CSV table of C-alpha atoms and ligand atoms in Angstrom, one decimal:
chain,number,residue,atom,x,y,z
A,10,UNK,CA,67.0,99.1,80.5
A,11,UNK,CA,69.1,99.1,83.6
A,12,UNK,CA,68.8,95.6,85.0
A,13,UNK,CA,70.9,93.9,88.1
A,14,UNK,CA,71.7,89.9,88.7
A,15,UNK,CA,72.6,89.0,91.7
A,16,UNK,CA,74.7,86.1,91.8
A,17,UNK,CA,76.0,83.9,94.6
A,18,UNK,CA,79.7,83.8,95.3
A,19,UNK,CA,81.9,81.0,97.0
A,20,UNK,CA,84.8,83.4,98.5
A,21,UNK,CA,87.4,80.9,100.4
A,22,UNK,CA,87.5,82.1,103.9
A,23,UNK,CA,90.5,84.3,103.6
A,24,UNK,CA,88.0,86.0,100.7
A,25,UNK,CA,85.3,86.1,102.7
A,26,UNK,CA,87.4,88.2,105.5
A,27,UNK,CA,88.1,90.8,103.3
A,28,UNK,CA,84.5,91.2,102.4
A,29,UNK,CA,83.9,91.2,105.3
A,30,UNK,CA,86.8,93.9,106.0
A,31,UNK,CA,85.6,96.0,102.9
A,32,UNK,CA,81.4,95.8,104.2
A,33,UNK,CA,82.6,97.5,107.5
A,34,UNK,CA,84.9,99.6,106.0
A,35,UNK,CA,82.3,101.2,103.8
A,36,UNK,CA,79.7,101.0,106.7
A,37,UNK,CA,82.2,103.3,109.2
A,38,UNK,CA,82.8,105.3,106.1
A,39,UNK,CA,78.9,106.2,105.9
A,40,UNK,CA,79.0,106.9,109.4
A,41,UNK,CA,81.6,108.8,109.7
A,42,UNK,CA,80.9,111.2,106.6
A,43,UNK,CA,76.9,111.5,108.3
A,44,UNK,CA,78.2,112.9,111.4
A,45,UNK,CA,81.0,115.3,109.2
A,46,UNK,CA,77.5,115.8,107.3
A,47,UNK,CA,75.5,117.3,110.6
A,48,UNK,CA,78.3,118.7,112.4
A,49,UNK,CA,78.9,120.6,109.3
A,50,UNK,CA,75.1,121.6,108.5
A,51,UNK,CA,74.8,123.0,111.9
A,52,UNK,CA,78.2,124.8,111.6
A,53,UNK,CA,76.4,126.3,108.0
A,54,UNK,CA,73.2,127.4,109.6
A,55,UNK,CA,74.9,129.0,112.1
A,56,UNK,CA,76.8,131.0,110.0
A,57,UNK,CA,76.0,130.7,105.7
A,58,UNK,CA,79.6,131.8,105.3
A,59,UNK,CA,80.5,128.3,106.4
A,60,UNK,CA,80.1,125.4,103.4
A,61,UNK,CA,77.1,123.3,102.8
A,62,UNK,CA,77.9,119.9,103.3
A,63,UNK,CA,77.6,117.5,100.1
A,64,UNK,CA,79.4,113.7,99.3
A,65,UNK,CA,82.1,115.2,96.9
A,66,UNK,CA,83.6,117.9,99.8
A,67,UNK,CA,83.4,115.1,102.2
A,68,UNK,CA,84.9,112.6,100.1
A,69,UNK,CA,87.8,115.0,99.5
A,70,UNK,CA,88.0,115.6,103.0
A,71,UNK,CA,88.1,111.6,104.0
A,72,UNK,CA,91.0,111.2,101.4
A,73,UNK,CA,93.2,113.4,102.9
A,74,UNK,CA,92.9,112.6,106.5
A,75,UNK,CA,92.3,108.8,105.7
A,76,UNK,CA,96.7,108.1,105.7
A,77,UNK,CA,96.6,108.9,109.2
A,78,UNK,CA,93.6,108.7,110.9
A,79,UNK,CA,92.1,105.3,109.1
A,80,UNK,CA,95.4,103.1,107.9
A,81,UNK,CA,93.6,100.1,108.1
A,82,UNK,CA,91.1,101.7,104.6
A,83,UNK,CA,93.9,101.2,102.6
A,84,UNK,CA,93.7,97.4,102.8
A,85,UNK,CA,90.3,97.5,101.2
A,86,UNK,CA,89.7,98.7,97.6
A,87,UNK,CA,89.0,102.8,97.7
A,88,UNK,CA,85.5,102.0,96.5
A,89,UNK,CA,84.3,101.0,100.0
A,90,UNK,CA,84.3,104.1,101.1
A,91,UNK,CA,84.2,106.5,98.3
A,92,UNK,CA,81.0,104.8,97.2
A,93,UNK,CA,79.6,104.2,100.5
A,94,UNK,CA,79.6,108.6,100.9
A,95,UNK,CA,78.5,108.4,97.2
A,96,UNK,CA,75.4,106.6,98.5
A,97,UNK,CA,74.9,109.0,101.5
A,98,UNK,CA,74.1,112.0,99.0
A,99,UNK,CA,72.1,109.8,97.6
A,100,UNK,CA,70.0,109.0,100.3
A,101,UNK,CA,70.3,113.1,101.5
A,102,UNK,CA,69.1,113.8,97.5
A,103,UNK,CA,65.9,111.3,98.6
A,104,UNK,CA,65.4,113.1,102.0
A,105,UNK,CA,65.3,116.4,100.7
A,106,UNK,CA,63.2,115.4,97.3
A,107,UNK,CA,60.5,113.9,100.3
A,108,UNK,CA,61.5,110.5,99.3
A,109,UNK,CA,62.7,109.2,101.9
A,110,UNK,CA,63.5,109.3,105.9
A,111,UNK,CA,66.5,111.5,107.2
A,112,UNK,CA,69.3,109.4,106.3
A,113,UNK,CA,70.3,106.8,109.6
A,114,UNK,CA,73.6,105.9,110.8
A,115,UNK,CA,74.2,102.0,110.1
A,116,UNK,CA,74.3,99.3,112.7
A,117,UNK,CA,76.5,96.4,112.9
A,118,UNK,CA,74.9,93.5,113.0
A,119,UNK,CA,71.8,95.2,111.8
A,120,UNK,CA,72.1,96.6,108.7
A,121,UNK,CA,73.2,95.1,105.4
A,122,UNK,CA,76.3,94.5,104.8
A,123,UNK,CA,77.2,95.8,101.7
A,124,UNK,CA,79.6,97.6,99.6
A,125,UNK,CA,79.9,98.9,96.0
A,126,UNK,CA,82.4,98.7,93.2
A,127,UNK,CA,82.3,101.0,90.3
A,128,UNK,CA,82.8,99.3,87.0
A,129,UNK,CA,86.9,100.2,86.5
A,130,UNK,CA,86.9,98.3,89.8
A,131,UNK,CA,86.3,95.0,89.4
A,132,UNK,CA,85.9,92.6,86.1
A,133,UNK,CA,84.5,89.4,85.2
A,134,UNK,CA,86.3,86.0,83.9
A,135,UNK,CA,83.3,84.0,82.9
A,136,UNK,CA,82.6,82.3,86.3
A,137,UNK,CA,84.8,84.7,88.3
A,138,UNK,CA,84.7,88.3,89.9
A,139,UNK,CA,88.0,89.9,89.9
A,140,UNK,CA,88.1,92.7,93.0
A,141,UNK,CA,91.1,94.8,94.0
A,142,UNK,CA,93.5,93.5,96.5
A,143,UNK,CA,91.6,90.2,96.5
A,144,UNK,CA,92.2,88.6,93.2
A,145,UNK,CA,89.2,86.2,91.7
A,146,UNK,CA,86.1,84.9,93.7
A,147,UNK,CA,84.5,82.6,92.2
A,148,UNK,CA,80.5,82.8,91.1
A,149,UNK,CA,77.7,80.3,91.4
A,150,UNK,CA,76.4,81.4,88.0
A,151,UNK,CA,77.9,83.7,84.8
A,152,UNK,CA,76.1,87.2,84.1
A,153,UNK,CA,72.8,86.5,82.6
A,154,UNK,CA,72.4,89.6,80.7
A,155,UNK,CA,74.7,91.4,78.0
A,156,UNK,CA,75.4,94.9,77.9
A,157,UNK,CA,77.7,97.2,79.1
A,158,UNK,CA,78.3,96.7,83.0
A,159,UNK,CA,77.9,99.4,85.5
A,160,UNK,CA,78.9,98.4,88.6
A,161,UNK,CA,78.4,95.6,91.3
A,162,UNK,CA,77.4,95.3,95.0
A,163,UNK,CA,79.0,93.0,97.0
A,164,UNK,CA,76.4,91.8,99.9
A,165,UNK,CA,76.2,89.4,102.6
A,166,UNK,CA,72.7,87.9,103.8
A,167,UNK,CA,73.3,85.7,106.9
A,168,UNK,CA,77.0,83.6,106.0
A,169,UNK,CA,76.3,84.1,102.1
A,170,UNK,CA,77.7,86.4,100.0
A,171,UNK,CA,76.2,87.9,96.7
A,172,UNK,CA,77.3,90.0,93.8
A,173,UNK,CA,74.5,91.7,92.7
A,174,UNK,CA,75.6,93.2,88.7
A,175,UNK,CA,73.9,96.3,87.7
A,176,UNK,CA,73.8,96.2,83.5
A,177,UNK,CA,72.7,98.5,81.1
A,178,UNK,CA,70.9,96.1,78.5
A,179,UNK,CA,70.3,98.8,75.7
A,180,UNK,CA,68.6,96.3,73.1
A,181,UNK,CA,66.0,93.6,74.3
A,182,UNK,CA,68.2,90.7,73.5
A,183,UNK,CA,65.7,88.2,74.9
A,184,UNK,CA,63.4,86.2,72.2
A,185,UNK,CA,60.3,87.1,71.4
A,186,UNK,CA,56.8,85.7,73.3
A,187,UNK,CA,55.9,82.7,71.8
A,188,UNK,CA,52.7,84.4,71.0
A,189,UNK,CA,49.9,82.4,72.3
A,190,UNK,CA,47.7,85.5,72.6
A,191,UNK,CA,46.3,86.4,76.1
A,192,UNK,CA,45.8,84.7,79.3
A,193,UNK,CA,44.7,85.6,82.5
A,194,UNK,CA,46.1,85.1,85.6
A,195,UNK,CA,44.4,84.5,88.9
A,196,UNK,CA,46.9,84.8,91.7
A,197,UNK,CA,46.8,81.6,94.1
A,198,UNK,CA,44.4,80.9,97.1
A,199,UNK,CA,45.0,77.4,96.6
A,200,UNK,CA,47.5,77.2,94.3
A,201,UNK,CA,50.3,79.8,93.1
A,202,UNK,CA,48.5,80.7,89.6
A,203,UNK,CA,45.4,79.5,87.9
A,204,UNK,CA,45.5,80.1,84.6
A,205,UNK,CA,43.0,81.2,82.1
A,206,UNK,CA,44.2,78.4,80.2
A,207,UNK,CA,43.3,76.2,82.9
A,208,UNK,CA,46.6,75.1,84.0
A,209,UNK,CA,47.1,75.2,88.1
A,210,UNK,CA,50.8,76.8,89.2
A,211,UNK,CA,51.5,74.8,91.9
A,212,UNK,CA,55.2,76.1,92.3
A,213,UNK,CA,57.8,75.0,94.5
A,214,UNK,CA,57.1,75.0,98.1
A,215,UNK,CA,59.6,74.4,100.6
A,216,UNK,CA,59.7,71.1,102.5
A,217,UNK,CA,57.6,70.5,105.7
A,218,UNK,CA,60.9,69.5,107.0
A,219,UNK,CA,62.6,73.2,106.7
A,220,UNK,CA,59.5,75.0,108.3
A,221,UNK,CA,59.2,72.5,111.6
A,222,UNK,CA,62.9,73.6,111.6
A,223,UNK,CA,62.2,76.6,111.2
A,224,UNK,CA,59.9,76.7,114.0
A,225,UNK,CA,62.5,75.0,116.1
A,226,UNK,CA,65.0,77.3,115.9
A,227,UNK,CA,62.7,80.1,116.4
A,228,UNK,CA,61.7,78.8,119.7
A,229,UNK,CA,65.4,78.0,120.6
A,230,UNK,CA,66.3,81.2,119.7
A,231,UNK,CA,63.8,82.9,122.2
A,232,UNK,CA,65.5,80.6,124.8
A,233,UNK,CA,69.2,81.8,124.8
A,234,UNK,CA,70.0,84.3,126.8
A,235,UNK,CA,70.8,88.1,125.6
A,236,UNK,CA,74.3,88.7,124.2
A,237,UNK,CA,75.4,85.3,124.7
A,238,UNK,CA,77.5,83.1,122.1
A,239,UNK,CA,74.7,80.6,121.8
A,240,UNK,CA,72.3,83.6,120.9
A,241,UNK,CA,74.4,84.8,118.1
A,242,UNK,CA,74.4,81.5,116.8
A,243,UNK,CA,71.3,80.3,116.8
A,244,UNK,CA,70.4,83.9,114.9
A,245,UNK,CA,73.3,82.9,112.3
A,246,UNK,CA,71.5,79.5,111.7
A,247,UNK,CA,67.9,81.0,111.7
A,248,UNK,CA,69.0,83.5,109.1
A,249,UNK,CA,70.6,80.9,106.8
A,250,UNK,CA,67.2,79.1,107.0
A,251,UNK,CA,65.0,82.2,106.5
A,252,UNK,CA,67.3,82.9,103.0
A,253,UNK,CA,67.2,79.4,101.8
A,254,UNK,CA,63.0,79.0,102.4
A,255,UNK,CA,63.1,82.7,100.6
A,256,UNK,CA,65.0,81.4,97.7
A,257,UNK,CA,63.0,78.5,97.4
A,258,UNK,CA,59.7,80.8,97.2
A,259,UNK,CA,61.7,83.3,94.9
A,260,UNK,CA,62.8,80.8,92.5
A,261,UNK,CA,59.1,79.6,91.8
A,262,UNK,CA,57.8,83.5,91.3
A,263,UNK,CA,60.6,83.5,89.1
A,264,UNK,CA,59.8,80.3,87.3
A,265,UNK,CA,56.3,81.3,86.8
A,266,UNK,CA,57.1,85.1,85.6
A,267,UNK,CA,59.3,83.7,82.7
A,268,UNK,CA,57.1,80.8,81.8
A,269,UNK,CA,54.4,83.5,81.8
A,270,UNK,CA,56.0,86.1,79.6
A,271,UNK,CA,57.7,83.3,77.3
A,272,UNK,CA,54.8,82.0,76.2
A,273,UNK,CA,52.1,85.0,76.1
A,274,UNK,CA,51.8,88.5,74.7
A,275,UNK,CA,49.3,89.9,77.0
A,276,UNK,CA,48.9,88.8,80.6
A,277,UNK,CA,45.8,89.8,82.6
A,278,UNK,CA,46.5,90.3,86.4
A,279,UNK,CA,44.9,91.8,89.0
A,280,UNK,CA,45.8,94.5,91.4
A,281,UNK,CA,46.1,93.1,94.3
A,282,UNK,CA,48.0,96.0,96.1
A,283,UNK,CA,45.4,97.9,97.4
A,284,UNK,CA,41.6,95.0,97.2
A,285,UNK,CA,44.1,92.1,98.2
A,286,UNK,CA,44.5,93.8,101.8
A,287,UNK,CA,41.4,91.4,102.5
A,288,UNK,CA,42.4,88.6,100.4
A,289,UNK,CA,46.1,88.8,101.1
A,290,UNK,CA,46.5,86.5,104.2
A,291,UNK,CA,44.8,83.9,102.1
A,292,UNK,CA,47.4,83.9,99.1
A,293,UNK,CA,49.9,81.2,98.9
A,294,UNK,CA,53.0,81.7,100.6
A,295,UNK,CA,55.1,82.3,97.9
A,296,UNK,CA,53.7,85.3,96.8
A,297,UNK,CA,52.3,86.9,99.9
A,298,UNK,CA,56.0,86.3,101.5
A,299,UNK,CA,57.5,88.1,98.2
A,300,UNK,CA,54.8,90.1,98.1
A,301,UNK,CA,52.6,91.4,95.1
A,302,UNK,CA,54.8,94.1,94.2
A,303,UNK,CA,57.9,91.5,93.4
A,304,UNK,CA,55.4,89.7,91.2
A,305,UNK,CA,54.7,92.4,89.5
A,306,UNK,CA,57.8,93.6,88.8
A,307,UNK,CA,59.1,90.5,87.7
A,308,UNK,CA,56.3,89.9,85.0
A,309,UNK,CA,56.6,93.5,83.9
A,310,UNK,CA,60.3,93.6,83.4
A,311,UNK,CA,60.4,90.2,81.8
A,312,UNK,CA,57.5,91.5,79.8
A,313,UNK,CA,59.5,94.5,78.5
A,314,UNK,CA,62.0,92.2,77.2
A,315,UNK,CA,60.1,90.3,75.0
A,316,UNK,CA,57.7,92.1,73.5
A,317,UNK,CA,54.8,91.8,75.4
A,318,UNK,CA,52.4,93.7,77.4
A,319,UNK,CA,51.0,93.4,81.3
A,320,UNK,CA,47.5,94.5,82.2
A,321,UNK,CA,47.0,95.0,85.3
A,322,UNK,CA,42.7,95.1,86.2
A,323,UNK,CA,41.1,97.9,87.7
A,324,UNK,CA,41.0,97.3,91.6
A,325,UNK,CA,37.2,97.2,91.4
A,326,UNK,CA,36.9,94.9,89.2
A,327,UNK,CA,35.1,91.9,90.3
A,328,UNK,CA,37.2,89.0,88.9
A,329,UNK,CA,35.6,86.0,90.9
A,330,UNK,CA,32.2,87.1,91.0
A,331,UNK,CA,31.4,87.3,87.5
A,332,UNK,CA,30.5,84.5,85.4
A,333,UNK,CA,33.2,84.2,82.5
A,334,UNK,CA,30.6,82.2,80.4
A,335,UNK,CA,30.0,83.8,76.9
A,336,UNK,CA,27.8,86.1,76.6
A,337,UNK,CA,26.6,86.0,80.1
A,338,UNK,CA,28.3,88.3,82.5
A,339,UNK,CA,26.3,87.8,85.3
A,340,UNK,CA,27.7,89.2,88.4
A,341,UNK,CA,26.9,87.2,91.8
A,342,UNK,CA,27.0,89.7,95.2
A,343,UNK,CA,28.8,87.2,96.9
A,344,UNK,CA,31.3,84.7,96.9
A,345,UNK,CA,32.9,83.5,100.1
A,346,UNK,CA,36.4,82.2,99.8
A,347,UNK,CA,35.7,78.6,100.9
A,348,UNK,CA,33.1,78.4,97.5
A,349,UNK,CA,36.0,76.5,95.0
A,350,UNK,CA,33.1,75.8,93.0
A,351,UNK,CA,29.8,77.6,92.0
A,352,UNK,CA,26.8,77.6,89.0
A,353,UNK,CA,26.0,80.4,87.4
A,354,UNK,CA,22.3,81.2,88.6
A,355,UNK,CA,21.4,83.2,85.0
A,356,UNK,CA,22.9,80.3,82.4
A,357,UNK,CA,23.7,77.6,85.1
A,358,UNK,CA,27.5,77.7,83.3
A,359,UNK,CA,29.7,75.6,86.5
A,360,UNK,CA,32.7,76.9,87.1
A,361,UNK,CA,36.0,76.6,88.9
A,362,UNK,CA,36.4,79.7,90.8
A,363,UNK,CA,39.8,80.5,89.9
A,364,UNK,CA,39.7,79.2,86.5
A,365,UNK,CA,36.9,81.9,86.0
A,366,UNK,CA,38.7,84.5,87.7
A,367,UNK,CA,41.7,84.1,85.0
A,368,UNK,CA,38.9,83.7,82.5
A,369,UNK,CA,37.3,87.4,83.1
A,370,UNK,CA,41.3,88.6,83.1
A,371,UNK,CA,42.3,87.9,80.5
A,372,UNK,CA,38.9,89.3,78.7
A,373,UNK,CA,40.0,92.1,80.3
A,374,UNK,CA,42.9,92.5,79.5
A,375,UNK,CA,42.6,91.8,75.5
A,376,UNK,CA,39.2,94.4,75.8
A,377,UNK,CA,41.8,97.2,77.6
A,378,UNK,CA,44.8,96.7,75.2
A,379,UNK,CA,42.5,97.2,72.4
A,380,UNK,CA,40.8,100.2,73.4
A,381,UNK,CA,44.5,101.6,75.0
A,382,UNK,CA,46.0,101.1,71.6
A,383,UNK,CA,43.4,101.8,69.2
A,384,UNK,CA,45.0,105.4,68.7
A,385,UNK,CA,48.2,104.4,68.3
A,386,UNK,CA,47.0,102.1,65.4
A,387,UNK,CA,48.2,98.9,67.1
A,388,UNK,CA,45.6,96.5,68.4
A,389,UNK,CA,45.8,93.0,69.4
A,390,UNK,CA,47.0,90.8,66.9
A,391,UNK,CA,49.1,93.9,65.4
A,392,UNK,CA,52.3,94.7,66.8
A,393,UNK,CA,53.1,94.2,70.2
A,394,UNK,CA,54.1,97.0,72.9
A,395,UNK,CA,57.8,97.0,73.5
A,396,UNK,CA,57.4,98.3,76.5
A,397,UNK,CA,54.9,98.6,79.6
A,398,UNK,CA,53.6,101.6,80.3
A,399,UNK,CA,52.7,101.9,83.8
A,400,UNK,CA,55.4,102.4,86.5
A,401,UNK,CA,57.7,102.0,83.9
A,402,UNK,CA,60.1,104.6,85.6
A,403,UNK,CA,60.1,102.5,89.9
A,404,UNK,CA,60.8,99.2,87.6
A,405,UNK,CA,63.7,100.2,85.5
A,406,UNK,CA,65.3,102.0,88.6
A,407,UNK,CA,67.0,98.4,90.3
A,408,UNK,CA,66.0,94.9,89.6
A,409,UNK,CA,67.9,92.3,91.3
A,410,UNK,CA,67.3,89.1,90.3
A,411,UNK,CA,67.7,86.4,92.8
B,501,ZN,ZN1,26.5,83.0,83.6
């Protein structure tokens, strides 16, 4: 499983300029090599005798001209911009497979900064990075996972920087689930997670005092006048607050997707891409900031390391409206959000609306995993999936981990 962390890093200044240096170096190296890309496409249609563009030609074409047209690329390491050309083919592989858009040219100041270093490039000293022509920066954290290391993205989001470590795990080194069977999860209107066990997720949420801030700031923002210093201030300190609230809210999907997968074998969710349009603007912040989709991928990833299996519920599936009592089943037509609590009008069971939600989850997922594994011999209570199955391939692609 190819798996990224991304890990804070506490450059000293002078580190922190030759990020900077390296971010912009591999940024005009994009640039440049896109233009070199259409000039020489139209050159090619013109007349097919002429070369097809691709990243290796151009590459070999920016490191003979870079000496004397670009001096100042030598003070950065030769990743910058070797791997930011690497990425452009990339992105035209993408276009041309219908992936993506046409490949854009990058703006400063608007997009990422970012650039990438190949595994010979850099190594790691416990709480240290070690990067060419810049010696050791020093790491908030050490590299969670084991394996051999592939390479590393150095980004910057507002003043922070990040390493984010892309690892190929080959064994799942992580324990096992604590194998408390199946629970259902019932993603939070009130709370982040309600539990089929009955436990409420509250989950971290960030202080009232950061989002009046926030507020603030946004309103002093809209004040400043266009292009001025104060401007580009005020959007420095607004993005610092927008990361930190986001950390705060990633942290607690992060705390709840490990607590999850730790403790069961088979989690019940529902699929709240495509029926939570509706519900969406109700769910708590964390997750609707994060989005569903992050969620997901966390609790299927973490999932795959231990052993245990996600089911995600049919997006028909009417998780709030049926009564979870045994044996009863009833289904209700409606259910309006502000009901927190309701009595089942068939056996008059009372119930919690979320709790029941999670309830009928995680009966659905035990029912599905039995009846998806039955041919393979290996029903609940028998040997757990290693892996799950769906969207296995747009999970394993890049993971960072926040
Ligand atoms: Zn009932």
């Amino acid at each position: 499983m190819i798996i990224s962390h991304k890990i804070r890093l506490d450059p000293s200044n002078k580190q922190a300029t030759y990020l900077a240096k390296a971010a912009g170096t591999a940024r005009f190296a994009y640039n440049w090599a896109l233009a070199e890309w259409q000039t020489q496409y139209a050159a090619w249609k013109d007349d097919n005798s002429q070369p097809k563009p691709n990243q290796m030609g151009l590459r070999r074409q920016l490191n003979a001209i870079k000496r004397d047209q670009f001096p100042w690329m030598l003070e950065v390491t030769k990743n910058a911009p070797q791997m930011a050309i690497i990425q452009l083919g990339q992105a035209f592989n993408n276009f041309f497979a219908g992936r993506a858009q046409y490949p854009q040219f990058k703006k400063k100041g608007k997009s990422r900064d970012s650039f990438t270093l190949t595994n010979d490039q850099f190594s790691l000293d416990d709480c240290r990075i070690r990067i060419p022509n810049l010696g050791l920066v020093r790491m908030r954290e050490t590299l969670r996972f084991s394996g051999k290391i592939l390479s590393a993205t150095i980004s910057r989001t507002a003043d922070q920087w990040f390493a984010s470590i892309t690892v190929d795990t080959t064994s799942n080194h992580l324990p096992p689930a604590e194998n408390q069977g199946a629970v259902g999860v019932d993603l939070g209107v009130s709370a982040l997670a309600t539990l089929s066990t009955g436990e409420k997720v509250i989950g971290a949420k960030p202080h009232k005092a950061l989002l009046s801030r926030l507020q603030r700031l946004s309103r002093s923002l809209s004040r400043k006048i266009k292009g001025s210093a104060n401007r580009h201030k005020a959007k420095q300190k607004l993005a610092t607050l927008h990361a930190r609230i986001a950390n705060i809210r990633q942290d607690s999907l992060h705390q709840l997707t490990t607590n999850l997968t730790r403790r069961f074998h088979t989690i019940g969710i529902e699929d709240l891409n495509v029926s939570g349009m509706v519900k969406n603007r109700y769910l708590s912040r964390a997750i609707s900031d994060m989005g569903f989709f992050e969620f997901r991928r966390q609790l299927e990833y973490k999932a795959g390391m231990r052993g245990a299996v996600v089911v995600v519920a049919d997006r028909f599936f009417a998780s709030s409206k049926t009564c979870s009592a045994p044996g009863c089943g009833h289904k209700v037509d409606k259910l309006p959000l502000s009901i927190r609590e309701w009595t089942c009008p068939v056996c008059g069971a009372v119930h919690d609306r979320d709790i029941n939600a999670a309830n009928n989850l995680e009966k659905y997922a035990v029912s599905s995993t039995v009846s998806a594994c039955e041919g393979e011999g290996a029903g609940l209570g028998r040997k757990p999936k290693t892996k799950p199955a769906p969207m296995k391939q747009e999970f394993n692609r890049k993971l960072d981990l926040g």
